[in-house]
XYZ file of C-alpha atoms in Angstrom:
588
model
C 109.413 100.189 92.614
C 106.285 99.450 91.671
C 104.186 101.948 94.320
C 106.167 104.528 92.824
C 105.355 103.700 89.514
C 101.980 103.571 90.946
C 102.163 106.871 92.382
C 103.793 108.450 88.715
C 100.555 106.722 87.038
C 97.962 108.495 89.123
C 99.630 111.699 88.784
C 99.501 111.381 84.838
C 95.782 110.330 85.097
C 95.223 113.753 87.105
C 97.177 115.777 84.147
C 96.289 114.118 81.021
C 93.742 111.605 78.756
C 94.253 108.238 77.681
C 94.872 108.736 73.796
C 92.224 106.870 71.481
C 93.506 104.829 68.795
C 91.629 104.251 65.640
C 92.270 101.874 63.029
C 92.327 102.572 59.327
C 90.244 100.663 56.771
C 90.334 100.764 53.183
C 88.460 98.750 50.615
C 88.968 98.443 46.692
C 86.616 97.397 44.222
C 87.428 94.273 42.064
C 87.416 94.012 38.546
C 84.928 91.943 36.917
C 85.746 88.697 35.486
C 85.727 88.084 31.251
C 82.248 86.342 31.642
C 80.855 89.375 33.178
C 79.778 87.913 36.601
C 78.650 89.485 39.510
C 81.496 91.559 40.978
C 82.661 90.478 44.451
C 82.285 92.916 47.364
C 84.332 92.864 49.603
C 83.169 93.600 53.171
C 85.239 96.090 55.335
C 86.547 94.193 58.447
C 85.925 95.178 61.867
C 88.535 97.627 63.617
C 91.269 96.152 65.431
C 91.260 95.947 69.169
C 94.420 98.377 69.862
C 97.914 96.592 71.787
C 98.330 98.896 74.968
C 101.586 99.094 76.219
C 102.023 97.585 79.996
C 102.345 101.121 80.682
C 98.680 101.992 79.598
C 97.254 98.724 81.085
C 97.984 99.917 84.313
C 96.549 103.423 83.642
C 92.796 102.003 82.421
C 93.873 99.867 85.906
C 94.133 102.365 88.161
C 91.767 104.396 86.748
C 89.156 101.708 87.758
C 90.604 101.280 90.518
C 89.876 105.095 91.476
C 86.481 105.502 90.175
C 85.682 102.284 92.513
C 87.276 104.308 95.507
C 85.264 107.143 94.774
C 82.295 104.466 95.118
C 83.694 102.854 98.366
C 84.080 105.683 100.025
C 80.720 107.348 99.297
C 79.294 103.946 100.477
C 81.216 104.092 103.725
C 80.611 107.440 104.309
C 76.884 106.847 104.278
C 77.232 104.007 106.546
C 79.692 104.689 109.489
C 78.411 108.336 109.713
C 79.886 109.961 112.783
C 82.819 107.191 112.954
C 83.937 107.831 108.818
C 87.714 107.599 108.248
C 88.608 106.971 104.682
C 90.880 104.623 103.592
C 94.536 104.883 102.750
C 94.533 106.353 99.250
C 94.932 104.471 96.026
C 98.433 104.151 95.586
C 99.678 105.249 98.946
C 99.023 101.540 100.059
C 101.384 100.246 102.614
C 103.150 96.765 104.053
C 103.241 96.340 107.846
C 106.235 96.817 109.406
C 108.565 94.097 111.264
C 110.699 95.758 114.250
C 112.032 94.245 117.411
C 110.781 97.031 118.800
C 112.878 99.314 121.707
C 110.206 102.043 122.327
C 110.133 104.987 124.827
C 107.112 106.615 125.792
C 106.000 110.181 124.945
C 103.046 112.280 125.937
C 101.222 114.403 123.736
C 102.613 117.520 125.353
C 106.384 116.077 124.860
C 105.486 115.005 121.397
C 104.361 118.954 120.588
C 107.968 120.432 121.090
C 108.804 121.991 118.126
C 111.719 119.815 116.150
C 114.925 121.167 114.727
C 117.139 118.323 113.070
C 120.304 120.063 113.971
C 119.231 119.544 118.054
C 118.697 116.548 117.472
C 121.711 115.317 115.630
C 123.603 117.342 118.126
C 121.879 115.151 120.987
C 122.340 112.038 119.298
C 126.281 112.500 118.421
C 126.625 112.906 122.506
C 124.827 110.329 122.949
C 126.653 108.283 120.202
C 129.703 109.163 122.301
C 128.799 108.328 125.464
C 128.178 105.192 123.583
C 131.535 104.721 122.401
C 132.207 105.886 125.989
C 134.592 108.500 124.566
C 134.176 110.927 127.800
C 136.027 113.806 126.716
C 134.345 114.147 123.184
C 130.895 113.618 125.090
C 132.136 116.986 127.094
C 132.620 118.789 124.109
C 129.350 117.877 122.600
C 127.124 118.379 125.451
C 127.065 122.267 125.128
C 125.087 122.156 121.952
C 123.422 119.133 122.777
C 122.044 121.138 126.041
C 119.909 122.949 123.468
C 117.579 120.133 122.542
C 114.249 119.949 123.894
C 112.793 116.734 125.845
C 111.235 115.446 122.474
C 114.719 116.074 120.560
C 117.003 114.495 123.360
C 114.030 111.172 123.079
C 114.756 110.928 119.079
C 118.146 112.031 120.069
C 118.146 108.758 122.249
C 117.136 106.987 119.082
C 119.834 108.302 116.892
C 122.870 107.107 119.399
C 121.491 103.936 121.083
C 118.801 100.392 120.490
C 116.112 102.618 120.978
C 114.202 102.141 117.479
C 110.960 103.805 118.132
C 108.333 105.803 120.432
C 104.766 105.197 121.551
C 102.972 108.520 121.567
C 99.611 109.328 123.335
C 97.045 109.945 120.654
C 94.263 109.608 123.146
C 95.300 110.286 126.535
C 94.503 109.068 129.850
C 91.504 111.318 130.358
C 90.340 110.339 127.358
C 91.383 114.190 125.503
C 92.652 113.737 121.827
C 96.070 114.660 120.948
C 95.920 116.370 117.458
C 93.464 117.950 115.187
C 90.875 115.294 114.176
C 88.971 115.016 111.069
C 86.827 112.643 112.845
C 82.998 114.291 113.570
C 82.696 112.426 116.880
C 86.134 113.375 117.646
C 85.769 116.867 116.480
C 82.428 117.002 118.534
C 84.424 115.248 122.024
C 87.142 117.511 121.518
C 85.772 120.863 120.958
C 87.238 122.143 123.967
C 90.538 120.684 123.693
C 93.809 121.999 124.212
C 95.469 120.240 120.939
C 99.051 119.714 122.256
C 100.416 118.088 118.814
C 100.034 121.230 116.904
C 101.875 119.522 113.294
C 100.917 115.466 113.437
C 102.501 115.277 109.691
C 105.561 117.383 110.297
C 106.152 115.201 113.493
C 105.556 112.268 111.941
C 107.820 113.004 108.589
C 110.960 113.918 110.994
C 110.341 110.521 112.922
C 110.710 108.854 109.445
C 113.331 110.703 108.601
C 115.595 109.362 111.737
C 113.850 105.695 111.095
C 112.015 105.699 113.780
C 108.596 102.933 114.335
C 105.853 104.689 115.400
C 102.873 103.617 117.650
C 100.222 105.352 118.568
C 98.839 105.255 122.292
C 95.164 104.651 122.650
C 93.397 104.827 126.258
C 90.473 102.444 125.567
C 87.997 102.622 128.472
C 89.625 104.802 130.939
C 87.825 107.536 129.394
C 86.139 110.372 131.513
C 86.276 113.081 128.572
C 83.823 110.626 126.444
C 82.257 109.431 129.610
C 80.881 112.882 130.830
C 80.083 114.143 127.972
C 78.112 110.712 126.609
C 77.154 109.703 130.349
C 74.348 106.968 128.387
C 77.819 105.097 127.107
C 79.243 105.019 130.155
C 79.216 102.244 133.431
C 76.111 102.812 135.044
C 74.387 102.032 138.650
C 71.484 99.806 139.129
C 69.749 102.602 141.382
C 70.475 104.654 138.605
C 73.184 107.581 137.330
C 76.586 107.063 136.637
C 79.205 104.928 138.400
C 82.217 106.486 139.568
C 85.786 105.088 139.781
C 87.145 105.545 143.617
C 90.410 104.113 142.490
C 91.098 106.600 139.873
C 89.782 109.726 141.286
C 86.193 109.117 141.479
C 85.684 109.529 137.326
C 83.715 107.384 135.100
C 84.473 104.873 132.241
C 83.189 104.139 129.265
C 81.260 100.681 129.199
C 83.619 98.234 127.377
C 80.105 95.758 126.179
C 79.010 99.012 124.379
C 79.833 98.841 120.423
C 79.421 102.429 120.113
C 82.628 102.901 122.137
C 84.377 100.877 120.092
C 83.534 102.460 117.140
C 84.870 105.833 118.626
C 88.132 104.113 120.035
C 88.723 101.944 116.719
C 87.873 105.379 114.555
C 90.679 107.103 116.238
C 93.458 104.128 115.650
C 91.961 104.107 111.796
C 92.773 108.013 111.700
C 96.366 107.607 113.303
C 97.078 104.816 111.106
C 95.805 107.124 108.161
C 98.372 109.746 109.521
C 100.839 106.902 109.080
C 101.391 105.520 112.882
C 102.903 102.358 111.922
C 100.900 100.312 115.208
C 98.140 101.250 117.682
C 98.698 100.413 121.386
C 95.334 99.893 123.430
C 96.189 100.874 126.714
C 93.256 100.319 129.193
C 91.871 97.685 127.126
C 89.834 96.538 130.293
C 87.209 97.054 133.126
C 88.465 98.866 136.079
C 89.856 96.639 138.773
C 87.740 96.408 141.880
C 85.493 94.792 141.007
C 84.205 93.007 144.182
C 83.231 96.464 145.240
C 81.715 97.426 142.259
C 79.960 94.682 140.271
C 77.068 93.961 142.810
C 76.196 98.049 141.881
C 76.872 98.541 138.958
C 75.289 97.580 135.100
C 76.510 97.136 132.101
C 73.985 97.773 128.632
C 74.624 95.747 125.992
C 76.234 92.802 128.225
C 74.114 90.714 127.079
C 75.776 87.418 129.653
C 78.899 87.775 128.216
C 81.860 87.553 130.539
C 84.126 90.674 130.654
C 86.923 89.049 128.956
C 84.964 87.514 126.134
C 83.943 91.527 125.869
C 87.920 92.610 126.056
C 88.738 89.930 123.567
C 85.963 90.624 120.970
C 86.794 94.477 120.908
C 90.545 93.470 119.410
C 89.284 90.984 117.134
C 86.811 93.765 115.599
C 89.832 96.447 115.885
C 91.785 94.080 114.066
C 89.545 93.301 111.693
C 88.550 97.158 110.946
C 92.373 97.885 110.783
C 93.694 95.375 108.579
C 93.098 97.631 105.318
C 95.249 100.200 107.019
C 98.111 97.814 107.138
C 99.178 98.483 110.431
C 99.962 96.180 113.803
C 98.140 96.289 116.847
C 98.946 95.258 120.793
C 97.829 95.596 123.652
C 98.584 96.515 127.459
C 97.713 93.544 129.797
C 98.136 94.246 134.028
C 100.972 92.748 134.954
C 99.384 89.721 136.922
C 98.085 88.155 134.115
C 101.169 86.674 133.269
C 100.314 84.557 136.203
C 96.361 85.093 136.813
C 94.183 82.790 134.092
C 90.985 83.233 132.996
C 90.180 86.778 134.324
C 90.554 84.939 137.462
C 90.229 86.981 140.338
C 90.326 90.230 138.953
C 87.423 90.091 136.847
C 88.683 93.107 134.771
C 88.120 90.908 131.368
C 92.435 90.459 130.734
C 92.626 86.622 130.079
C 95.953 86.434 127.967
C 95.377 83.785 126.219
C 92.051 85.160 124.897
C 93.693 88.673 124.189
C 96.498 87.456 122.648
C 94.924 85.797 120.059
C 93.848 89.003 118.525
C 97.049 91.055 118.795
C 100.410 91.259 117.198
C 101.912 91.709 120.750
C 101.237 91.647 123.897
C 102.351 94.123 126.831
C 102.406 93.032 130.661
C 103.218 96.059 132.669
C 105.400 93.971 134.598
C 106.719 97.651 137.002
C 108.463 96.002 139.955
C 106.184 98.601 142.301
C 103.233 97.188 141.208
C 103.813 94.376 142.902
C 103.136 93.632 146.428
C 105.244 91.270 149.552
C 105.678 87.515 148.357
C 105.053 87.990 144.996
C 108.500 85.919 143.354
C 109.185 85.293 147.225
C 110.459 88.910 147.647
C 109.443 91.115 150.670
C 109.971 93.943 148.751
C 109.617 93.668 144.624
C 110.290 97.206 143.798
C 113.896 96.815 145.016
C 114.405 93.718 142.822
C 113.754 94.979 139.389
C 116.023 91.859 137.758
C 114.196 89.176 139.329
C 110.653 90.658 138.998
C 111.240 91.382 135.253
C 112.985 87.605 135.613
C 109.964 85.974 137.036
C 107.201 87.606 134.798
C 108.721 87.029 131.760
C 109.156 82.836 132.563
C 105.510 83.085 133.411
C 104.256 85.057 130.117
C 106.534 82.254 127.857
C 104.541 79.622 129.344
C 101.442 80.897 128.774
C 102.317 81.968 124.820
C 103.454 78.336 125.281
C 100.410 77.169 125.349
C 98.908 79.025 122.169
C 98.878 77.962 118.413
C 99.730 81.515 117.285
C 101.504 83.219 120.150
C 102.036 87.227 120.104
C 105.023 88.757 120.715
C 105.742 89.839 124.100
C 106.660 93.488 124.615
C 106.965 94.309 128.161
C 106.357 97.796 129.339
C 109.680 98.380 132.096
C 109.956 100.941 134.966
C 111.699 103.929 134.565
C 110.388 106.247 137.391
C 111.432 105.816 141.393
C 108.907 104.879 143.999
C 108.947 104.195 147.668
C 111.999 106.136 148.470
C 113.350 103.587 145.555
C 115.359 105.197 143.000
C 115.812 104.031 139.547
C 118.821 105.138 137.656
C 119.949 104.049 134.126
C 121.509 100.539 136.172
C 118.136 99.565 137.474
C 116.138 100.666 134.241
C 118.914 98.239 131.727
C 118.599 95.180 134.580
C 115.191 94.681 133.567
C 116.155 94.868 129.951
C 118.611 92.511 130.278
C 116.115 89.795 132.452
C 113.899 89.710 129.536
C 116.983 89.360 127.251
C 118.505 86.477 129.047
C 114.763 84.648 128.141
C 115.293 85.546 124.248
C 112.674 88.495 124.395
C 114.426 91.459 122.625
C 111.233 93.964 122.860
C 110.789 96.276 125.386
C 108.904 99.479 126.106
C 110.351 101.963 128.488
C 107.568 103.908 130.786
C 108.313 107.677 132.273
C 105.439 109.312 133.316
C 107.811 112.891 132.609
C 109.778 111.329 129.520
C 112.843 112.270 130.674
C 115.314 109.487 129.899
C 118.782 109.036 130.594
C 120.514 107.282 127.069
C 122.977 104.872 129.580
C 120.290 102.770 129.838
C 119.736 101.764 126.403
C 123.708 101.146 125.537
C 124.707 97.579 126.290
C 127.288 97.163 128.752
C 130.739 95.543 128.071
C 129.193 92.241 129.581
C 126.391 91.731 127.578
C 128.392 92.526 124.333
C 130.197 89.457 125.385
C 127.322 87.321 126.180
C 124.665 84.866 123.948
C 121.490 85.668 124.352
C 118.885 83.969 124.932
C 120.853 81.789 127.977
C 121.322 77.985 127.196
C 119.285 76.734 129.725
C 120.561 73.116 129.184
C 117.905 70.542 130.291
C 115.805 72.993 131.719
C 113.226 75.385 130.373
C 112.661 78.954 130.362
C 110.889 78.352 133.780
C 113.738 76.947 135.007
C 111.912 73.520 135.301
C 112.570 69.959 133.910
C 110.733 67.696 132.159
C 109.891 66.023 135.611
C 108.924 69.070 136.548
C 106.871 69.736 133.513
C 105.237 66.397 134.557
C 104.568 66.780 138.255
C 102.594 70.274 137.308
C 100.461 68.239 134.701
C 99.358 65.321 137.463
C 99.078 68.344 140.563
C 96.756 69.981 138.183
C 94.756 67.041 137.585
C 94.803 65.832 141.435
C 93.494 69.184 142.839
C 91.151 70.103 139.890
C 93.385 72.999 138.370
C 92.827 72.378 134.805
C 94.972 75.123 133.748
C 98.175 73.475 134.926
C 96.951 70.482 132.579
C 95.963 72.887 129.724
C 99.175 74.493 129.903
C 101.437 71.269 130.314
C 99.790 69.853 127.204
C 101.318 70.143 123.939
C 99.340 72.453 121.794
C 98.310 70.019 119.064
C 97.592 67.385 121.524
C 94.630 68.599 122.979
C 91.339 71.026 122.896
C 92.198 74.930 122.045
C 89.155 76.363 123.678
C 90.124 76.354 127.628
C 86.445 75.987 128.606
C 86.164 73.204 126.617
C 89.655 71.091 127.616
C 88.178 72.040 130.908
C 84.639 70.579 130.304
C 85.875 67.437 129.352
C 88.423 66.988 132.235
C 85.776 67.772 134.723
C 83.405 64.890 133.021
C 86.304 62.237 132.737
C 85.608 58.602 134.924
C 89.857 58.979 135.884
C 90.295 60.263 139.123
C 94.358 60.613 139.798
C 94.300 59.169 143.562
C 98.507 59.647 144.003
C 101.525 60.088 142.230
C 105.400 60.411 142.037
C 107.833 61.396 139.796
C 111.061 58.989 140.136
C 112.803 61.089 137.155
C 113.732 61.753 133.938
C 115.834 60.851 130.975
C 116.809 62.999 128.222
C 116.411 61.899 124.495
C 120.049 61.189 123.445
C 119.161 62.522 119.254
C 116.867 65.477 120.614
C 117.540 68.280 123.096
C 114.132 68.721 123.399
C 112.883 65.503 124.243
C 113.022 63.354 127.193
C 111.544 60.298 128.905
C 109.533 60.819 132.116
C 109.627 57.806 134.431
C 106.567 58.273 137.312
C 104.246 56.054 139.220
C 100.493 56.596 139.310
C 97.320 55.167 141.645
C 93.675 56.236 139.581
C 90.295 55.127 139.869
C 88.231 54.621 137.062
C 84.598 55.269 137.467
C 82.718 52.759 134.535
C 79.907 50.474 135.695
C 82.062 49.322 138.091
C 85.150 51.515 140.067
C 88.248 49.776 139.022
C 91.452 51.017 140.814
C 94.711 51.003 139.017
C 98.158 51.649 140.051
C 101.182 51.091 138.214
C 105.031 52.268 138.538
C 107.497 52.631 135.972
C 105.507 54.341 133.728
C 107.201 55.981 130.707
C 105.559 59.582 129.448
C 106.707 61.209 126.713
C 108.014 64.533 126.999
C 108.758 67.843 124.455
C 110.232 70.787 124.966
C 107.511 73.476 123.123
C 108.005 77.019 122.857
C 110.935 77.081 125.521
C 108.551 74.910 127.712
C 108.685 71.616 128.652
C 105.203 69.412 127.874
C 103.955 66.010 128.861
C 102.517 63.433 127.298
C 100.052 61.567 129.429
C 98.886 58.062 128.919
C 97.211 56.379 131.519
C 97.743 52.519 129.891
């Protein structure tokens, strides 16, 4: 209520003047007394301040408020230059939006079919009755709904099933910009561009209309439109010239350490969340993978000794920092493997999660099961096992946002295109859904590289409608371990040196929140773990998520003299955090 009244205030500013108000003074003159003394002046008092109405406080309000714009703006202007993007107007101002997002994916070129409402509505009342799995009305409905266009059938989609919003290229994967800019270093990138999104604001009004959550698809780094045409900004070779990707098609990137490309990439997510986008998606928020090949040749300006994920993780905190006026979320896409990979180890790409994560709203593995290569969750062949790759994944990114004090959501990107001779039909698409579902993560994004998406994949089927999600895992975690379990990782961790299993088996507030530092001290300690063994566990009878570990330990103590201590029937306090099971170590 009150924006609007907001927005009715402005508009009356535009068309009319605050009225003065005067007040009135009058003064008599006294009569002299019988013994003729002095007469007595009396002195006019001062005007009265006038009583505004609430009404006209908020006018002189907002009328400040507008003038100081004006200010802002010509400030900002001077400053960013190239990069300016104004602000979201006075009045126009904005809360974020909280969705458990569904999202399919939409190119630029899908996203620039013209929309007629009566298309879609006719798509999305087949849909609604496949839905309702009413087969002949769905028969009767399909001839009109043949009529909608691939971007009509996706909000179609939206209109009969979960599906509650679309990501949408806004830069695309060679870097080319999807709508008319306003943007001078856009304008100036772009000049030769075929503009595929002809109406941004009309497309954007009918997506409100149907309720839809936007997000807007940025392709960070993976940027050969910016990096031919601004070869200084790109990743360059030590014996000089540009460096070109083999693994993508020999083209260059952008240099992630240089601040000048974030100020073009972070300019573009200000201007889409100006257009009213209501998140921006980094997509190839990292260095290209490779990197064994490539990092003895290549350079980097403006490195300055950073690691590449300190680089990755510092770009989000500035984009987050530069976006939070326009009121808008932001996430990420993370490779799949770093659900399981930890500090950027050994892809050296600069994905950490834990680093990354701290600087989003959510965070998106691209956990496709043909990504993934013999062994990985102890399957020959991963592709054909979309359930338990989606399955596996998901344990692995809950103990890692396990392990944080303020956790993003976790959105995973699912497959929806065949591979390998592999096809994957509606069944295969809603099997993933439903393996992140059974671990109480709701959000999904659906990927198809030609956006054309079949709608039985986003109805529930008559089982799950019957089931409670998340699972009740009993005594055991989301990893399917115990707290024994969670206590044999802790003590392998700190046997063979892999301080990560001891960071992550730690309750958050019990120890260090800066990795590097937790793994300092841990690397200095005088307690060397010689043995151990778990002899079991026994849960808390008052709390579910508590338990007794019950273990035997041999250590050495290095002091001025080396002390060896071994004891059995040790008791170690265990929690169940996050979905995870944590230990409690205390070597008596």
């Amino acid at each position: 209520m009150f924006k609007k009244s907001r927005k009715a205030i402005i508009l009356l500013l535009i068309s009319s003047m605050l009225a003065g108000c005067t007040g009135q003074v009058s003064a008599n003159t006294p009569i002299p007394n019988e013994e003729n003394e002095d007469p007595v002046v009396e002195v006019p008092s001062e005007p009265s301040e006038p009583v505004l109405s609430e009404e006209e406080k908020q006018k002189q309000e907002l009328e400040k408020e507008l003038q100081e714009r004006i200010e802002v703006e010509a400030k900002r202007k001077e400053e960013l230059k190239e990069f300016y993007v104004p602000l979201i107007p006075v009045g126009e101002e904005r809360e974020k939006k909280t969705v458990e997002v569904k999202a399919l994916y939409a190119t630029g070129h899908t996203a620039g079919n013209e929309l007629n409402k009566e298309n879609i509505d006719a798509y999305g009342a087949y849909v609604k009755a496949l839905a309702d799995k009413d087969t002949a009305k769905a028969k009767e409905l399909s001839v009109d709904a043949e009529k909608a266009n691939r971007f009509e059938r996706i909000i179609g989609i939206a209109v009969g099933t979960e599906i509650n919003s679309l990501v949408i290229n806004v830069k695309d994967d060679n870097g080319l910009i999807t709508y008319n800019s306003d943007i001078e270093i856009v304008q100036r990138m772009n000049e030769a561009t075929a503009i595929p999104i002809k109406d941004v604001n009309n497309m954007l009004k009918v997506l409100e209309d149907y309720d839809i959550y936007t997000i807007g698809r940025i392709v960070a780094f993976k940027d050969k439109n910016f990096a031919v045409k601004s070869p200084e900004h790109s990743i360059q070779l030590k014996s000089g010239g540009t460096w070109l990707d083999p693994n993508s098609g020999n083209i260059p990137w952008i240099n992630p350490f240089d601040k000048y490309v974030w100020d073009y990439n972070i300019a573009i997510a200000k201007e889409a969340s100006l257009l009213g986008f209501d998140e921006i998606q980094f997509d190839y928020v990292r260095f290209p993978d490779g990197a064994k090949k490539y990092n003895p040749i290549t350079e980097f300006p403006g490195r300055n000794d950073r690691d590449k994920d300190e680089a990755i993780a510092e770009f989000l905190q500035y984009a987050k920092e530069e976006l939070e006026p326009y009121s808008v979320n932001l996430g990420a896409d993370v490779f799949g493997i770093t659900t399981r990979t930890w500090d950027d180890y050994p892809e050296d790409i600069g994905q950490t999660w834990i680093l990354i994560g701290e600087h989003v709203d959510n965070i998106a593995p691209m956990v496709y099961p043909s990504h993934y290569s013999t062994g990985w969750y102890n399957l020959e062949n991963p592709n054909a096992h979309p359930y338990l790759v989606v399955k596996g994944s998901m344990e692995e990114a809950i103990e890692k946002n396990s392990s944080m004090v303020n956790p993003p959501i976790i959105r995973p990107w699912l497959q929806d295109f065949d591979w390998a001779g592999i096809e994957y039909g509606y069944d295969k698409v809603r099997t993933q859904i439903v393996a992140a579902k059974e671990l109480g993560i709701y959000e999904y994004m659906i990927w198809n590289p030609s956006n054309v998406y079949d709608p039985r994949a986003y109805i529930a089927t008559d089982e799950e409608s019957k089931t409670t999600y998340p699972l009740d895992k009993g005594e055991l975690d989301y990893r399917e371990k115990s707290p024994a379990d969670g206590a044999d990782k802790y003590l392998s961790g700190m046997k063979t040196g892999r301080y990560s299993y001891m960071y992550l088996m730690e309750p958050v507030k019990d120890r260090e929140k800066d990795f590097d530092k937790y793994a300092e001290k841990a690397e200095s300690s005088n307690l060397k773990l010689l043995s151990y063994k778990i002899n079991g566990y026994e849960m808390d009878s008052t709390n579910k998520d508590a338990a007794i570990v019950n273990l035997y330990y041999k250590i050495e103590i290095d002091g001025e003299t080396k002390e060896i201590i071994e004891k059995d029937n040790v008791k170690w306090n265990a929690i169940r955090e996050n979905g995870i099971w944590k230990i409690r170590p205390d070597f008596q």
